[in-house]
């Protein structure tokens, strides 16, 4: 597998579903029966019903414009349905909220990553981990960006931080394996893939 393709596998883990597929439909009656609470909107989003979730988030924000959780949920739903510019507006509104700033920066980083703006993405992820050193997805994003730039030492350092902070070590191990494959270090890659499968036997790992 070409190294660029190998790193693309790793990038998909970061983007977290930005490449959207046809979404399941919910009838208007079913949606109405769910109500428009933030909790209902989140449940819909968790099931992949992002369009329907947006209606719930917007209703919640209409009732309470200061509802940061609903604003973040709306931004994520917009991002996942291919509306990055609208998502940016919602995320920018959270940057002055200390509780949500790191997550907003992460979201902006993901959008920039998807758009191919590596410098902007790296800047956002670095700001996010400065706000919250346990933001492991941001450390993973930093590592992947360094991988793409062939800055292997910086990538390894970021992967170490991601692993220390993550509650999903299999994801980090898998991406480290992909990174090692991109460097032509198949032996080390196999070790990381074994670690990933040990942490999560059901995980679909990257392969050469």
XYZ file of N, CA and C in Angstrom:
624
model
N 0.843 -1.190 0.000
C 0.000 0.000 0.000
C 0.881 1.244 0.000
N 0.520 2.237 -0.822
C 1.294 3.466 -0.887
C 1.228 4.192 0.442
N 2.323 4.872 0.812
C 2.376 5.527 2.115
C 1.274 6.566 2.278
N 0.955 7.298 1.195
C -0.107 8.301 1.309
C -1.431 7.634 1.629
N -1.690 6.466 1.013
C -2.919 5.735 1.291
C -2.935 5.207 2.707
N -1.776 4.757 3.183
C -1.682 4.263 4.554
C -2.061 5.351 5.536
N -1.525 6.555 5.338
C -1.820 7.645 6.255
C -3.269 8.077 6.139
N -3.876 7.878 4.986
C -5.279 8.220 4.837
C -6.144 7.363 5.740
N -5.746 6.098 5.947
C -6.482 5.229 6.874
C -6.478 5.845 8.262
N -5.313 6.314 8.681
C -5.182 6.928 9.992
C -6.014 8.188 10.078
N -6.042 8.960 9.006
C -6.794 10.211 9.029
C -8.276 9.970 9.215
N -8.804 8.883 8.690
C -10.225 8.613 8.821
C -10.645 8.475 10.276
N -9.781 7.943 11.118
C -10.106 7.806 12.532
C -10.287 9.170 13.175
N -9.502 10.133 12.728
C -9.608 11.478 13.275
C -10.868 12.157 12.805
N -11.207 11.999 11.529
C -12.323 12.748 10.986
C -13.651 12.311 11.568
N -13.729 11.116 12.101
C -14.899 10.699 12.859
C -16.199 10.805 12.106
N -16.219 10.305 10.875
C -17.476 10.246 10.151
C -17.779 11.475 9.341
N -16.788 12.311 9.030
C -17.050 13.483 8.209
C -17.523 13.102 6.821
N -16.986 12.007 6.298
C -17.452 11.551 4.997
C -18.800 10.877 5.202
N -19.870 11.575 4.855
C -21.200 11.108 5.202
C -21.737 10.148 4.151
N -22.619 9.270 4.584
C -23.338 8.387 3.689
C -24.810 8.719 3.812
N -25.638 8.051 3.031
C -27.074 8.295 3.119
C -27.540 8.002 4.533
N -28.299 8.942 5.076
C -28.697 8.811 6.464
C -30.089 8.203 6.589
N -30.318 7.468 7.669
C -31.631 6.850 7.859
C -32.709 7.897 8.036
N -33.908 7.532 7.626
C -35.023 8.466 7.707
C -35.873 8.186 8.941
N -36.424 9.270 9.497
C -37.402 9.166 10.576
C -38.628 9.928 10.114
N -39.799 9.348 10.282
C -41.009 10.033 9.852
C -41.255 11.261 10.731
N -41.936 12.293 10.194
C -42.268 13.476 11.003
C -43.020 13.113 12.274
N -43.895 12.109 12.185
C -44.654 11.708 13.364
C -43.730 11.139 14.423
N -42.775 10.305 13.975
C -41.831 9.707 14.926
C -40.960 10.780 15.555
N -40.515 11.748 14.734
C -39.687 12.825 15.256
C -40.463 13.640 16.281
N -41.731 13.950 15.978
C -42.548 14.726 16.901
C -42.732 13.985 18.212
N -42.834 12.657 18.126
C -43.037 11.876 19.342
C -41.818 11.905 20.238
N -40.640 12.156 19.656
C -39.416 12.228 20.447
C -39.342 13.509 21.265
N -40.051 14.561 20.829
C -39.913 15.851 21.496
C -38.651 16.546 21.023
N -38.300 17.659 21.661
C -37.172 18.465 21.198
C -36.206 18.784 22.342
N -36.122 17.911 23.317
C -35.202 18.154 24.416
C -33.768 17.928 23.942
N -32.786 18.567 24.607
C -31.381 18.309 24.244
C -31.020 16.838 24.335
N -31.596 16.152 25.322
C -31.292 14.733 25.495
C -31.794 13.919 24.303
N -32.994 14.249 23.825
C -33.542 13.551 22.669
C -32.703 13.813 21.434
N -32.306 15.056 21.242
C -31.471 15.393 20.095
C -30.165 14.614 20.130
N -29.565 14.487 21.307
C -28.313 13.751 21.428
C -28.526 12.274 21.128
N -29.653 11.727 21.582
C -29.958 10.334 21.294
C -30.075 10.100 19.798
N -30.730 11.010 19.103
C -30.856 10.906 17.655
C -29.486 10.978 16.982
N -28.650 11.915 17.446
C -27.306 12.052 16.870
C -26.488 10.788 17.100
N -26.596 10.218 18.302
C -25.852 8.999 18.622
C -26.236 7.844 17.700
N -27.475 7.863 17.212
C -27.956 6.805 16.328
C -27.690 7.119 14.856
N -27.077 8.300 14.591
C -26.770 8.663 13.214
C -27.834 9.478 12.521
N -28.876 9.884 13.245
C -29.944 10.695 12.657
C -29.595 12.186 12.809
N -28.564 12.604 12.105
C -28.033 13.953 12.331
C -28.992 15.052 11.867
N -29.667 14.833 10.755
C -30.600 15.848 10.260
C -31.717 16.078 11.275
N -32.274 14.983 11.774
C -33.342 15.101 12.758
C -32.815 15.687 14.065
N -31.589 15.327 14.432
C -30.999 15.866 15.656
C -30.844 17.371 15.564
N -30.498 17.877 14.383
C -30.332 19.319 14.217
C -31.616 20.064 14.562
N -32.754 19.500 14.168
C -34.024 20.143 14.489
C -34.204 20.237 16.003
N -33.825 19.172 16.696
C -33.932 19.176 18.148
C -32.991 20.171 18.796
N -31.741 20.211 18.317
C -30.773 21.158 18.876
C -31.211 22.602 18.652
N -31.723 22.868 17.454
C -32.151 24.240 17.149
C -33.341 24.643 18.013
N -34.242 23.699 18.240
C -35.384 23.994 19.106
C -34.912 24.281 20.526
N -33.948 23.489 20.996
C -33.409 23.697 22.344
C -32.720 25.054 22.451
N -31.984 25.445 21.399
C -31.293 26.733 21.424
C -32.270 27.901 21.316
N -33.364 27.684 20.628
C -34.390 28.731 20.561
C -34.964 28.988 21.947
N -35.139 27.907 22.705
C -35.671 28.043 24.069
C -34.617 28.595 25.017
N -33.346 28.235 24.772
C -32.268 28.692 25.652
C -30.990 28.885 24.828
N -30.751 30.105 24.332
C -29.572 30.366 23.498
C -28.243 30.120 24.204
N -28.255 29.996 25.526
C -27.030 29.765 26.289
C -26.743 28.286 26.502
N -27.537 27.423 25.891
C -27.366 25.976 26.040
C -26.145 25.531 25.233
N -24.982 25.514 25.892
C -23.731 25.208 25.193
C -23.703 23.778 24.668
N -24.263 22.841 25.412
C -24.261 21.446 24.968
C -25.030 21.283 23.669
N -26.170 21.948 23.568
C -26.951 21.869 22.333
C -26.240 22.570 21.182
N -25.554 23.656 21.467
C -24.825 24.360 20.407
C -23.684 23.483 19.876
N -22.999 22.823 20.794
C -21.925 21.923 20.348
C -22.499 20.746 19.567
N -23.609 20.197 20.050
C -24.254 19.099 19.337
C -24.686 19.514 17.944
N -25.232 20.725 17.825
C -25.631 21.235 16.520
C -24.418 21.362 15.605
N -23.323 21.884 16.144
C -22.098 22.032 15.346
C -21.603 20.681 14.843
N -21.612 19.674 15.709
C -21.168 18.344 15.304
C -22.088 17.760 14.233
N -23.394 17.955 14.396
C -24.334 17.443 13.398
C -24.131 18.147 12.054
N -23.885 19.440 12.096
C -23.620 20.186 10.862
C -22.333 19.688 10.200
N -21.314 19.468 11.019
C -20.035 18.983 10.479
C -20.205 17.630 9.808
N -20.943 16.766 10.434
C -21.093 15.400 9.927
C -22.038 15.316 8.736
N -22.795 16.362 8.472
C -23.689 16.369 7.314
C -23.169 17.293 6.213
N -21.872 17.589 6.263
C -21.256 18.327 5.177
C -21.549 19.810 5.152
N -21.722 20.406 6.328
C -21.959 21.850 6.417
C -20.905 22.497 7.313
N -19.632 22.430 6.914
C -18.551 22.906 7.784
C -18.611 24.397 8.089
N -19.033 25.205 7.137
C -19.068 26.648 7.383
C -20.088 27.003 8.461
N -21.238 26.337 8.422
C -22.246 26.564 9.464
C -21.748 26.026 10.804
N -21.060 24.889 10.762
C -20.523 24.321 12.002
C -19.515 25.269 12.635
N -18.683 25.897 11.814
C -17.678 26.837 12.332
C -18.331 27.974 13.115
N -19.456 28.460 12.619
C -20.146 29.564 13.302
C -20.571 29.139 14.702
N -21.131 27.949 14.804
C -21.593 27.456 16.109
C -20.403 27.203 17.037
N -19.331 26.646 16.513
C -18.153 26.369 17.342
C -17.491 27.663 17.807
N -17.441 28.651 16.926
C -16.836 29.931 17.305
C -17.577 30.570 18.465
N -18.881 30.332 18.523
C -19.686 30.901 19.610
C -19.361 30.274 20.958
N -18.653 29.137 20.950
C -18.317 28.441 22.197
C -16.907 28.759 22.690
N -16.146 29.523 21.928
C -14.748 29.751 22.281
C -14.574 30.586 23.543
N -15.604 31.336 23.909
C -15.530 32.134 25.143
C -16.104 31.400 26.343
N -16.473 30.134 26.137
C -17.020 29.320 27.221
C -15.911 28.381 27.706
N -15.360 28.611 28.898
C -14.221 27.802 29.363
C -14.491 26.299 29.376
N -15.718 25.920 29.678
C -16.048 24.500 29.762
C -16.045 23.826 28.385
N -16.351 24.589 27.351
C -16.520 24.019 26.021
C -15.436 24.450 25.033
N -14.521 25.304 25.459
C -13.534 25.849 24.535
C -12.686 24.767 23.883
N -12.174 23.820 24.674
C -11.310 22.779 24.117
C -12.054 21.947 23.080
N -13.313 21.610 23.363
C -14.075 20.815 22.401
C -14.389 21.611 21.140
N -14.633 22.917 21.315
C -14.871 23.760 20.143
C -13.618 23.835 19.275
N -12.462 23.978 19.906
C -11.206 24.016 19.159
C -10.958 22.694 18.440
N -11.290 21.592 19.104
C -11.152 20.286 18.457
C -12.026 20.205 17.213
N -13.276 20.663 17.349
C -14.175 20.645 16.200
C -13.646 21.487 15.049
N -13.124 22.656 15.361
C -12.550 23.507 14.323
C -11.321 22.846 13.699
N -10.539 22.162 14.533
C -9.393 21.438 14.012
C -9.807 20.338 13.048
N -10.859 19.608 13.386
C -11.335 18.533 12.520
C -11.810 19.092 11.175
N -12.498 20.232 11.230
C -12.993 20.843 9.993
C -11.819 21.259 9.109
N -10.813 21.877 9.705
C -9.651 22.291 8.934
C -8.875 21.087 8.396
N -8.799 20.025 9.208
C -8.137 18.796 8.770
C -8.843 18.250 7.535
N -10.167 18.185 7.592
C -10.944 17.647 6.471
C -10.775 18.502 5.220
N -10.582 19.807 5.420
C -10.422 20.726 4.292
C -9.000 20.720 3.737
N -8.099 19.994 4.402
C -6.726 19.918 3.931
C -5.843 21.055 4.393
N -6.334 21.858 5.336
C -5.544 22.981 5.870
C -4.788 22.477 7.098
N -3.628 21.884 6.871
C -2.885 21.245 7.954
C -2.416 22.254 9.003
N -1.947 23.403 8.552
C -1.415 24.391 9.497
C -2.498 24.879 10.436
N -3.683 25.175 9.890
C -4.786 25.642 10.731
C -5.251 24.542 11.677
N -5.329 23.321 11.172
C -5.745 22.201 12.015
C -4.781 21.997 13.166
N -3.490 22.026 12.866
C -2.487 21.839 13.912
C -2.584 22.940 14.959
N -2.806 24.167 14.503
C -2.949 25.271 15.444
C -4.129 25.079 16.374
N -5.248 24.639 15.836
C -6.448 24.418 16.652
C -6.233 23.291 17.648
N -5.640 22.192 17.198
C -5.416 21.062 18.097
C -4.424 21.429 19.211
N -3.403 22.187 18.865
C -2.444 22.612 19.890
C -3.105 23.517 20.926
N -3.973 24.406 20.488
C -4.699 25.248 21.427
C -5.614 24.407 22.313
N -6.225 23.386 21.715
C -7.144 22.539 22.474
C -6.426 21.796 23.594
N -5.258 21.210 23.301
C -4.552 20.459 24.348
C -3.946 21.401 25.389
N -3.700 22.661 25.004
C -3.265 23.641 26.002
C -4.389 23.923 26.984
N -5.621 23.913 26.482
C -6.794 24.110 27.343
C -7.097 22.859 28.156
N -6.946 21.707 27.520
C -7.272 20.437 28.173
C -6.261 19.380 27.740
N -5.219 19.151 28.537
C -4.185 18.170 28.166
C -4.710 16.748 28.005
N -5.918 16.474 28.488
C -6.484 15.132 28.367
C -7.328 14.962 27.103
N -7.309 15.963 26.225
C -8.077 15.888 24.973
C -7.342 14.959 23.998
N -7.496 13.658 24.196
C -6.666 12.686 23.488
C -6.916 12.673 21.991
N -8.136 12.961 21.561
C -8.388 13.012 20.127
C -7.584 14.121 19.463
N -7.363 15.206 20.204
C -6.549 16.291 19.667
C -5.085 15.876 19.587
N -4.593 15.172 20.608
C -3.233 14.648 20.534
C -3.106 13.700 19.344
N -4.152 12.912 19.105
C -4.129 12.000 17.961
C -4.076 12.791 16.652
N -4.847 13.871 16.599
C -4.818 14.713 15.411
C -3.447 15.333 15.192
N -2.828 15.787 16.278
C -1.479 16.362 16.187
C -0.507 15.312 15.653
N -0.606 14.096 16.183
C 0.283 13.013 15.734
C 0.092 12.736 14.250
N -1.146 12.668 13.822
C -1.423 12.354 12.426
C -0.923 13.454 11.496
N -1.051 14.697 11.927
C -0.544 15.801 11.111
C 0.976 15.747 11.006
N 1.631 15.419 12.107
C 3.083 15.260 12.047
C 3.467 14.069 11.165
N 2.667 13.005 11.201
C 2.901 11.881 10.293
C 2.849 12.345 8.838
N 1.817 13.114 8.508
C 1.659 13.575 7.130
C 2.827 14.450 6.692
N 3.417 15.151 7.661
C 4.582 15.988 7.370
C 5.904 15.247 7.534
N 5.811 13.941 7.833
C 6.983 13.085 8.048
C 7.864 13.597 9.191
N 7.221 14.174 10.184
C 7.913 14.626 11.392
C 7.729 13.542 12.443
N 8.463 12.452 12.240
C 8.199 11.235 12.989
C 8.419 11.391 14.492
N 9.465 12.094 14.901
C 9.723 12.263 16.333
C 8.594 13.002 17.023
N 8.112 14.072 16.392
C 6.988 14.828 16.967
C 5.723 13.978 16.974
N 5.560 13.155 15.944
C 4.397 12.271 15.902
C 4.429 11.288 17.066
N 5.583 10.676 17.310
C 5.698 9.709 18.404
C 5.393 10.358 19.752
N 5.857 11.575 19.928
C 5.599 12.277 21.188
C 4.108 12.523 21.375
N 3.442 12.933 20.304
C 2.000 13.191 20.398
C 1.225 11.899 20.623
N 1.640 10.806 19.973
C 0.969 9.523 20.211
C 1.107 9.111 21.676
N 2.257 9.379 22.281
C 2.460 9.033 23.694
C 1.483 9.797 24.577
N 1.293 11.083 24.280
C 0.337 11.877 25.049
C -1.091 11.364 24.825
N -1.401 11.004 23.587
C -2.738 10.486 23.282
C -3.008 9.201 24.051
N -2.024 8.312 24.067
C -2.194 7.032 24.754
C -2.372 7.233 26.254
N -1.625 8.160 26.828
C -1.721 8.418 28.263
C -3.089 8.975 28.649
N -3.708 9.720 27.740
C -4.976 10.383 28.066
C -6.198 9.606 27.610
N -6.012 8.642 26.694
C -7.150 8.006 26.038
C -7.806 6.921 26.876
N -9.130 6.807 26.718
C -9.861 5.674 27.276
C -10.146 4.649 26.182
N -9.556 4.873 24.996
C -9.692 3.943 23.877
C -8.299 3.649 23.299
N -7.466 2.957 24.068
C -6.081 2.741 23.630
C -5.973 2.010 22.305
N -6.954 1.187 21.964
C -6.878 0.444 20.705
C -6.800 1.395 19.510
N -7.524 2.503 19.589
C -7.505 3.477 18.495
C -6.113 4.067 18.344
N -5.498 4.415 19.458
C -4.167 5.012 19.421
C -3.150 3.998 18.910
N -3.204 2.776 19.446
C -2.269 1.738 18.985
C -2.407 1.498 17.483
N -3.660 1.446 17.013
C -3.883 1.220 15.590
C -3.239 2.326 14.752
N -3.447 3.571 15.166
C -2.889 4.670 14.393
C -1.364 4.694 14.466
N -0.829 4.282 15.603
C 0.627 4.156 15.681
C 1.132 3.093 14.708
N 0.374 2.002 14.591
C 0.751 0.973 13.636
C 0.736 1.491 12.209
N -0.302 2.257 11.874
C -0.390 2.857 10.541
C 0.795 3.788 10.307
N 1.150 4.548 11.350
C 2.290 5.453 11.254
C 3.576 4.686 10.966
N 3.762 3.581 11.675
C 4.977 2.787 11.460
C 5.002 2.181 10.054
N 3.838 1.777 9.546
C 3.788 1.277 8.178
C 4.225 2.358 7.194
N 3.782 3.593 7.428
C 4.135 4.695 6.530
C 5.638 4.953 6.532
N 6.297 4.578 7.613
C 7.753 4.766 7.713
C 8.527 3.569 7.169
N 7.784 2.540 6.774
C 8.431 1.333 6.287
C 8.906 0.417 7.393
N 8.339 0.566 8.596
C 8.762 -0.226 9.753
C 7.687 -1.271 10.071
N 7.592 -2.269 9.208
C 6.513 -3.249 9.319
C 6.554 -4.034 10.622
N 7.743 -4.336 11.110
C 7.847 -5.099 12.355
C 7.247 -4.353 13.531
N 7.598 -3.072 13.658
C 7.034 -2.258 14.730
C 5.529 -2.074 14.530
N 5.108 -1.934 13.268
C 3.684 -1.767 12.978
C 2.899 -2.971 13.475
N 3.418 -4.170 13.215
C 2.725 -5.390 13.638
C 2.563 -5.433 15.151
N 3.575 -4.949 15.865
C 3.495 -4.932 17.330
C 2.376 -4.023 17.804
N 2.270 -2.851 17.178
C 1.206 -1.931 17.571
C -0.170 -2.484 17.206
N -0.291 -3.146 16.052
C -1.570 -3.740 15.683
C -1.960 -4.854 16.654
N -0.975 -5.631 17.103
C -1.270 -6.659 18.113
C -1.765 -6.013 19.403
N -1.141 -4.909 19.792
C -1.582 -4.194 20.988
C -3.013 -3.690 20.819
N -3.327 -3.200 19.610
C -4.676 -2.699 19.350
C -5.696 -3.820 19.489
N -5.380 -4.986 18.910
C -6.314 -6.109 18.989
C -6.417 -6.666 20.399
N -5.343 -6.561 21.157
C -5.393 -7.001 22.548
C -6.310 -6.094 23.359
N -6.248 -4.796 23.073
C -7.090 -3.841 23.789
C -8.544 -3.922 23.334
N -8.750 -4.249 22.060
C -10.108 -4.359 21.520
C -10.109 -5.420 20.425
N -10.406 -6.674 20.776
C -10.335 -7.775 19.803
C -11.253 -7.604 18.593
N -12.281 -6.760 18.716
C -13.223 -6.576 17.606
C -12.818 -5.449 16.667
N -11.701 -4.811 16.962
C -11.308 -3.654 16.176
C -10.833 -4.076 14.785
N -11.231 -3.276 13.788
C -10.743 -3.485 12.428
C -9.494 -2.643 12.264
N -8.352 -3.291 12.228
C -7.085 -2.562 12.244
C -6.640 -2.229 10.844
N -5.699 -1.240 10.758
C -5.069 -0.907 9.498
C -4.161 -2.051 9.074
N -4.029 -2.225 7.769
C -3.193 -3.325 7.274
C -2.356 -2.834 6.100
N -1.219 -3.489 5.910
C -0.355 -3.134 4.782
C -0.993 -3.625 3.488
